[in-house]
Amino acid sequence: MIITIDGPAGSGKSTVAEALAKKLGFYHFNSGSLYRAITAHFISNNIFDPSTPLFENQILKCNIQIKFLKNIQHVFVNNIDYTKMLRSLQVSELCPIFSVNTHVRNLIDKCQKEFCLKNNVVIDGRDIGSFVLPNAEFKFYLDCEIDERAKRRLNELKANGEIVPFKEIKTKILARDEFDKNKEHAPLVIPKNATIIDSTHLTIEQVVDQMYQIIINKK
Ligand code: DC
């Protein structure tokens, strides 16, 4: 069975997907990690620009693989495990540039489909229920008001010892929303027939519980 969770940055979809997968005994497939792993691979090979012939040449030889080791998702590119690099600042900054490349998207689409069609998964992303797996059994769109998303990000950064003004965080999230909604390939949209859940005034447990009830009642 495939359950998709899409939504804007900061809506809590990864956290919710992980908790829901645990409750159902499914794999949690985080699609953003694949884009991050491809980016990490190119950074490691000193390629920082996907518009160069060198990139074009390399991407066609790339092989991407997902493995769950002790129930944690690991992403391999050409047999190298990039999992530890995925959240680095450099990967986060360059990932949006690599993730809009058509070759990158095609490679990742294929990997996502292959894994999800063979396993029970909760997969989160921005284009999963709309473009990658539109026939998934359950599709959710997790929304959240901008101020709450900025507040969550602020607290996350604070917990890491980083103090960033609220206004600056909010501006960045709004810019990210615009980018995600207006990109040429697979923009962020509410997938057809998706259940929309607004997490603004809900805890993670409440969101997971709503999803779980919908799944259990329809299964
Ligand atoms: O959710 P995240 O920050 O880990 O995503 C990393 C990057 O990958 C981000 O630039 C958006 C992109 N992405 C995408 O284009 N499609 C997805 N399904 C998931 C992520």
Coordinates of N, CA, C and O and ligand atoms in Angstrom, one line a residue, residues 6 13-14 30-33 35-36 87 92 95-97 99-100 105 112 124-128 132 176 179-180 183 186, ligand 1:
D6 N 2.0 15.2 0.8 CA 2.7 16.4 0.2 C 2.3 17.6 1.0 O 1.4 17.6 1.8
K13 N 5.4 17.6 7.3 CA 5.1 16.3 6.6 C 6.1 15.1 6.8 O 5.7 14.0 7.0
S14 N 7.4 15.5 7.0 CA 8.4 14.4 7.2 C 8.2 13.8 8.6 O 8.2 12.6 8.8
N30 N 11.5 9.2 2.5 CA 11.6 10.7 2.4 C 12.1 11.0 1.1 O 13.3 10.8 0.8
S31 N 11.3 11.6 0.2 CA 11.8 11.8 -1.2 C 12.8 12.9 -1.3 O 13.7 12.9 -2.1
G32 N 12.7 13.9 -0.4 CA 13.7 15.0 -0.4 C 15.1 14.5 -0.2 O 16.1 15.1 -0.8
S33 N 15.3 13.4 0.5 CA 16.6 12.8 0.7 C 17.3 12.4 -0.6 O 18.5 12.4 -0.7
Y35 N 16.9 13.9 -3.6 CA 17.4 15.1 -4.2 C 18.7 15.5 -3.5 O 19.6 16.0 -4.1
R36 N 18.7 15.4 -2.2 CA 19.8 15.8 -1.4 C 21.0 14.9 -1.7 O 22.2 15.3 -1.8
R87 N 22.1 16.6 5.3 CA 21.5 17.8 6.0 C 22.6 18.9 6.1 O 22.4 19.9 6.8
S92 N 22.0 21.7 1.4 CA 20.7 22.4 1.5 C 20.7 23.6 0.5 O 19.7 23.9 -0.1
C95 N 20.8 22.1 -3.3 CA 19.8 21.2 -3.7 C 18.7 21.7 -4.6 O 18.3 21.1 -5.6
P96 N 18.2 22.9 -4.3 CA 17.1 23.5 -5.2 C 17.6 23.6 -6.6 O 16.8 23.5 -7.6
I97 N 18.9 23.9 -6.8 CA 19.4 24.1 -8.2 C 19.5 22.7 -8.9 O 19.0 22.6 -10.1
S99 N 17.7 20.0 -8.0 CA 16.4 19.3 -8.0 C 15.4 19.7 -9.2 O 14.5 19.1 -9.4
V100 N 15.7 20.9 -9.8 CA 14.9 21.2 -11.0 C 15.4 20.7 -12.3 O 14.7 20.8 -13.3
R105 N 15.3 14.7 -12.0 CA 13.9 14.3 -11.6 C 13.5 12.9 -12.2 O 12.9 12.1 -11.6
Q112 N 11.8 6.1 -7.0 CA 10.6 6.2 -6.1 C 9.6 5.2 -6.5 O 9.0 4.5 -5.7
D124 N 6.8 11.0 1.7 CA 6.5 12.5 1.7 C 7.3 13.2 0.8 O 8.4 12.9 0.4
G125 N 6.7 14.3 0.3 CA 7.4 15.2 -0.7 C 6.6 16.4 -1.1 O 5.8 16.9 -0.4
R126 N 6.8 16.8 -2.4 CA 6.1 18.0 -2.9 C 5.3 17.6 -4.1 O 4.4 18.4 -4.6
D127 N 5.6 16.5 -4.7 CA 5.0 16.2 -6.0 C 4.6 14.7 -6.1 O 4.4 14.1 -7.1
I128 N 4.5 14.1 -4.9 CA 4.3 12.6 -4.9 C 2.9 12.2 -5.3 O 2.7 11.4 -6.3
V132 N 4.2 11.8 -9.1 CA 5.0 10.6 -9.1 C 4.0 9.4 -8.9 O 4.2 8.4 -9.7
R176 N 10.3 30.4 -0.7 CA 10.4 29.0 -1.0 C 9.0 28.5 -1.5 O 9.0 27.7 -2.5
F179 N 8.7 29.6 -5.1 CA 9.5 28.8 -5.9 C 8.9 27.4 -6.2 O 8.8 27.0 -7.3
D180 N 8.4 26.8 -5.1 CA 7.8 25.4 -5.2 C 6.6 25.4 -6.0 O 6.3 24.5 -6.8
K183 N 7.5 26.4 -10.1 CA 8.5 25.8 -10.9 C 7.9 25.0 -12.1 O 6.7 24.5 -12.0
A186 N 6.8 19.6 -12.1 CA 6.2 19.1 -10.9 C 6.0 20.2 -9.8 O 6.6 20.1 -8.7
Ligands
DC1 O1 12.2 18.5 1.8 P1 13.7 18.7 1.6 O2 14.1 20.1 2.1 O3 14.5 17.7 2.2 O4 13.9 18.7 0.0 C1 15.2 18.9 -0.5 C2 15.1 19.5 -1.9 O5 14.5 18.6 -2.9 C3 14.3 20.8 -2.1 O6 15.1 21.7 -2.9 C4 13.0 20.4 -2.8 C5 13.4 19.2 -3.5 N1 12.3 18.2 -3.6 C6 11.5 18.1 -4.7 O7 11.8 18.8 -5.7 N2 10.6 17.1 -4.8 C7 10.3 16.3 -3.8 N3 9.3 15.4 -3.9 C8 11.0 16.4 -2.6 C9 12.0 17.4 -2.5

